[in-house]
């Protein structure tokens, strides 16, 4: 395992390739207690990871992507106890794009934005114990759950979207024991269920509205 600990990446911009400031491919990599600020790329403004990466106790501030993953674009990785603040993507996943068995646990997304998934765009991934505060998108202010996604014990506050201010659930999505507060959308005040096999269990909605 390759380890990067207590690193700082400030004002990073990638000119020579499309992927993010820290590129991880086909290897196991651990990144802990590091700060990524004002980093940008086409995919994954701070981190573009196709290997089995572990990201823990990191901060991502004002990172951006032209297409996908404002701070992180990751497949088959784990992101724990990290904070994403004011990150954005013109396309998908203002905070991050999580694909293929990625696990997100105890993270915080604040003021993140994108077209799809202001905080996270997820496919075949799990999101647990995380907070989405004041995130925005056209579809899925907090999370755009594309397919085969589990979202449990999460909190969504003051998120906004055209459809699905907290979560836009497309297909085969489980939303369990989540809280939605002060969320607003044109359709789906809290959760917008578009496709089949979308299950919402034990959730609380407070002051959520449809415009």
GROMACS .gro file of C-alpha atoms in nm:
model
  211
    1UNK     CA    1   0.000   0.000   0.000
    2UNK     CA    2   0.121   0.348  -0.089
    3UNK     CA    3   0.042   0.609   0.174
    4UNK     CA    4   0.009   0.985   0.155
    5UNK     CA    5  -0.035   1.151   0.496
    6UNK     CA    6  -0.067   1.513   0.610
    7UNK     CA    7  -0.032   1.651   0.258
    8UNK     CA    8  -0.150   1.988   0.129
    9UNK     CA    9  -0.242   2.065  -0.231
   10UNK     CA   10  -0.323   2.435  -0.280
   11UNK     CA   11  -0.423   2.611  -0.604
   12UNK     CA   12  -0.361   2.303  -0.817
   13UNK     CA   13  -0.466   2.302  -1.181
   14UNK     CA   14  -0.407   2.017  -1.426
   15UNK     CA   15  -0.297   2.124  -1.773
   16UNK     CA   16  -0.137   1.810  -1.911
   17UNK     CA   17  -0.417   1.556  -1.864
   18UNK     CA   18  -0.787   1.531  -1.788
   19UNK     CA   19  -0.766   1.364  -1.448
   20UNK     CA   20  -0.734   1.527  -1.106
   21UNK     CA   21  -0.449   1.661  -0.895
   22UNK     CA   22  -0.373   1.322  -0.739
   23UNK     CA   23  -0.412   1.034  -0.987
   24UNK     CA   24  -0.442   0.678  -0.855
   25UNK     CA   25  -0.472   0.391  -1.102
   26UNK     CA   26  -0.460   0.016  -1.048
   27UNK     CA   27  -0.302   0.025  -0.702
   28UNK     CA   28  -0.395   0.042  -0.334
   29UNK     CA   29  -0.347   0.391  -0.198
   30UNK     CA   30  -0.419   0.555   0.138
   31UNK     CA   31  -0.463   0.933   0.172
   32UNK     CA   32  -0.520   1.067   0.524
   33UNK     CA   33  -0.530   1.402   0.708
   34UNK     CA   34  -0.463   1.600   0.391
   35UNK     CA   35  -0.602   1.925   0.251
   36UNK     CA   36  -0.697   1.992  -0.111
   37UNK     CA   37  -0.788   2.353  -0.189
   38UNK     CA   38  -0.871   2.530  -0.518
   39UNK     CA   39  -0.776   2.224  -0.721
   40UNK     CA   40  -0.932   2.177  -1.064
   41UNK     CA   41  -0.939   1.932  -1.355
   42UNK     CA   42  -1.180   1.793  -1.611
   43UNK     CA   43  -1.247   1.482  -1.402
   44UNK     CA   44  -1.188   1.479  -1.025
   45UNK     CA   45  -1.063   1.826  -0.935
   46UNK     CA   46  -0.845   1.696  -0.649
   47UNK     CA   47  -0.837   1.315  -0.686
   48UNK     CA   48  -0.903   1.083  -0.978
   49UNK     CA   49  -0.889   0.726  -0.847
   50UNK     CA   50  -0.947   0.402  -1.036
   51UNK     CA   51  -0.751   0.186  -0.794
   52UNK     CA   52  -0.862   0.075  -0.448
   53UNK     CA   53  -0.809   0.406  -0.276
   54UNK     CA   54  -0.884   0.490   0.089
   55UNK     CA   55  -0.942   0.856   0.174
   56UNK     CA   56  -0.981   0.942   0.542
   57UNK     CA   57  -0.992   1.264   0.750
   58UNK     CA   58  -0.930   1.491   0.451
   59UNK     CA   59  -1.062   1.836   0.358
   60UNK     CA   60  -1.162   1.949   0.011
   61UNK     CA   61  -1.222   2.322  -0.030
   62UNK     CA   62  -1.335   2.501  -0.347
   63UNK     CA   63  -1.227   2.221  -0.577
   64UNK     CA   64  -1.389   2.200  -0.921
   65UNK     CA   65  -1.425   1.985  -1.231
   66UNK     CA   66  -1.526   2.077  -1.583
   67UNK     CA   67  -1.723   1.753  -1.615
   68UNK     CA   68  -1.741   1.498  -1.330
   69UNK     CA   69  -1.638   1.498  -0.963
   70UNK     CA   70  -1.566   1.846  -0.831
   71UNK     CA   71  -1.325   1.711  -0.568
   72UNK     CA   72  -1.311   1.333  -0.627
   73UNK     CA   73  -1.384   1.086  -0.905
   74UNK     CA   74  -1.350   0.736  -0.759
   75UNK     CA   75  -1.424   0.374  -0.847
   76UNK     CA   76  -1.415   0.097  -0.586
   77UNK     CA   77  -1.283   0.321  -0.311
   78UNK     CA   78  -1.359   0.424   0.047
   79UNK     CA   79  -1.407   0.783   0.163
   80UNK     CA   80  -1.446   0.834   0.539
   81UNK     CA   81  -1.467   1.125   0.784
   82UNK     CA   82  -1.387   1.388   0.523
   83UNK     CA   83  -1.533   1.733   0.450
   84UNK     CA   84  -1.623   1.884   0.114
   85UNK     CA   85  -1.684   2.259   0.114
   86UNK     CA   86  -1.787   2.476  -0.184
   87UNK     CA   87  -1.684   2.215  -0.440
   88UNK     CA   88  -1.851   2.209  -0.781
   89UNK     CA   89  -1.878   2.034  -1.116
   90UNK     CA   90  -2.036   2.158  -1.435
   91UNK     CA   91  -2.168   1.805  -1.498
   92UNK     CA   92  -2.204   1.541  -1.227
   93UNK     CA   93  -2.110   1.520  -0.859
   94UNK     CA   94  -2.019   1.860  -0.716
   95UNK     CA   95  -1.842   1.699  -0.422
   96UNK     CA   96  -1.765   1.362  -0.576
   97UNK     CA   97  -1.862   1.092  -0.822
   98UNK     CA   98  -1.873   0.749  -0.652
   99UNK     CA   99  -1.879   0.439  -0.875
  100UNK     CA  100  -1.854   0.060  -0.846
  101UNK     CA  101  -1.871  -0.039  -0.480
  102UNK     CA  102  -1.745   0.289  -0.336
  103UNK     CA  103  -1.830   0.345   0.030
  104UNK     CA  104  -1.887   0.693   0.172
  105UNK     CA  105  -1.908   0.712   0.552
  106UNK     CA  106  -1.938   0.999   0.799
  107UNK     CA  107  -1.859   1.271   0.548
  108UNK     CA  108  -1.990   1.627   0.526
  109UNK     CA  109  -2.084   1.811   0.207
  110UNK     CA  110  -2.151   2.184   0.238
  111UNK     CA  111  -2.239   2.435  -0.035
  112UNK     CA  112  -2.148   2.192  -0.312
  113UNK     CA  113  -2.314   2.215  -0.653
  114UNK     CA  114  -2.350   2.043  -0.992
  115UNK     CA  115  -2.608   1.968  -1.260
  116UNK     CA  116  -2.657   1.611  -1.130
  117UNK     CA  117  -2.584   1.547  -0.762
  118UNK     CA  118  -2.478   1.866  -0.590
  119UNK     CA  119  -2.300   1.668  -0.319
  120UNK     CA  120  -2.259   1.321  -0.471
  121UNK     CA  121  -2.348   1.129  -0.784
  122UNK     CA  122  -2.350   0.760  -0.691
  123UNK     CA  123  -2.367   0.436  -0.889
  124UNK     CA  124  -2.346   0.093  -0.723
  125UNK     CA  125  -2.224   0.255  -0.402
  126UNK     CA  126  -2.316   0.312  -0.037
  127UNK     CA  127  -2.352   0.638   0.157
  128UNK     CA  128  -2.381   0.617   0.536
  129UNK     CA  129  -2.386   0.863   0.825
  130UNK     CA  130  -2.313   1.166   0.610
  131UNK     CA  131  -2.441   1.525   0.615
  132UNK     CA  132  -2.547   1.731   0.313
  133UNK     CA  133  -2.591   2.099   0.394
  134UNK     CA  134  -2.695   2.374   0.148
  135UNK     CA  135  -2.605   2.168  -0.158
  136UNK     CA  136  -2.773   2.237  -0.492
  137UNK     CA  137  -2.828   2.089  -0.838
  138UNK     CA  138  -3.081   2.063  -1.114
  139UNK     CA  139  -3.134   1.698  -1.025
  140UNK     CA  140  -3.052   1.577  -0.675
  141UNK     CA  141  -2.942   1.870  -0.461
  142UNK     CA  142  -2.769   1.643  -0.212
  143UNK     CA  143  -2.737   1.311  -0.395
  144UNK     CA  144  -2.817   1.179  -0.741
  145UNK     CA  145  -2.856   0.805  -0.682
  146UNK     CA  146  -2.835   0.652  -1.027
  147UNK     CA  147  -2.864   0.277  -0.970
  148UNK     CA  148  -2.799   0.018  -0.699
  149UNK     CA  149  -2.736   0.274  -0.426
  150UNK     CA  150  -2.792   0.253  -0.049
  151UNK     CA  151  -2.825   0.573   0.155
  152UNK     CA  152  -2.856   0.526   0.530
  153UNK     CA  153  -2.850   0.745   0.842
  154UNK     CA  154  -2.783   1.064   0.646
  155UNK     CA  155  -2.902   1.422   0.704
  156UNK     CA  156  -3.004   1.671   0.437
  157UNK     CA  157  -3.053   2.037   0.529
  158UNK     CA  158  -3.135   2.344   0.318
  159UNK     CA  159  -3.065   2.162  -0.008
  160UNK     CA  160  -3.230   2.272  -0.331
  161UNK     CA  161  -3.293   2.137  -0.680
  162UNK     CA  162  -3.535   2.142  -0.968
  163UNK     CA  163  -3.614   1.777  -0.894
  164UNK     CA  164  -3.521   1.598  -0.571
  165UNK     CA  165  -3.373   1.861  -0.341
  166UNK     CA  166  -3.229   1.603  -0.103
  167UNK     CA  167  -3.210   1.293  -0.322
  168UNK     CA  168  -3.296   1.212  -0.683
  169UNK     CA  169  -3.344   0.833  -0.688
  170UNK     CA  170  -3.333   0.675  -1.031
  171UNK     CA  171  -3.339   0.294  -0.996
  172UNK     CA  172  -3.281   0.026  -0.731
  173UNK     CA  173  -3.223   0.272  -0.448
  174UNK     CA  174  -3.271   0.218  -0.072
  175UNK     CA  175  -3.310   0.526   0.148
  176UNK     CA  176  -3.325   0.431   0.515
  177UNK     CA  177  -3.340   0.631   0.840
  178UNK     CA  178  -3.254   0.966   0.680
  179UNK     CA  179  -3.361   1.318   0.780
  180UNK     CA  180  -3.463   1.598   0.545
  181UNK     CA  181  -3.504   1.953   0.674
  182UNK     CA  182  -3.580   2.282   0.499
  183UNK     CA  183  -3.536   2.134   0.152
  184UNK     CA  184  -3.711   2.273  -0.156
  185UNK     CA  185  -3.765   2.165  -0.517
  186UNK     CA  186  -4.005   2.201  -0.808
  187UNK     CA  187  -4.064   1.825  -0.784
  188UNK     CA  188  -3.985   1.600  -0.490
  189UNK     CA  189  -3.955   1.798  -0.168
  190UNK     CA  190  -3.696   1.577   0.001
  191UNK     CA  191  -3.686   1.279  -0.234
  192UNK     CA  192  -3.778   1.248  -0.601
  193UNK     CA  193  -3.841   0.888  -0.708
  194UNK     CA  194  -3.813   0.854  -1.084
  195UNK     CA  195  -3.762   0.487  -1.162
  196UNK     CA  196  -3.847   0.144  -1.029
  197UNK     CA  197  -3.750  -0.025  -0.703
  198UNK     CA  198  -3.697   0.289  -0.497
  199UNK     CA  199  -3.760   0.223  -0.126
  200UNK     CA  200  -3.785   0.490   0.144
  201UNK     CA  201  -3.793   0.364   0.505
  202UNK     CA  202  -3.799   0.530   0.847
  203UNK     CA  203  -3.725   0.878   0.714
  204UNK     CA  204  -3.823   1.216   0.861
  205UNK     CA  205  -3.923   1.520   0.656
  206UNK     CA  206  -3.942   1.862   0.821
  207UNK     CA  207  -4.032   2.187   0.644
  208UNK     CA  208  -3.966   2.041   0.300
  209UNK     CA  209  -4.162   2.196   0.013
  210UNK     CA  210  -4.248   2.180  -0.355
  211UNK     CA  211  -4.238   2.516  -0.532
   0.00000   0.00000   0.00000
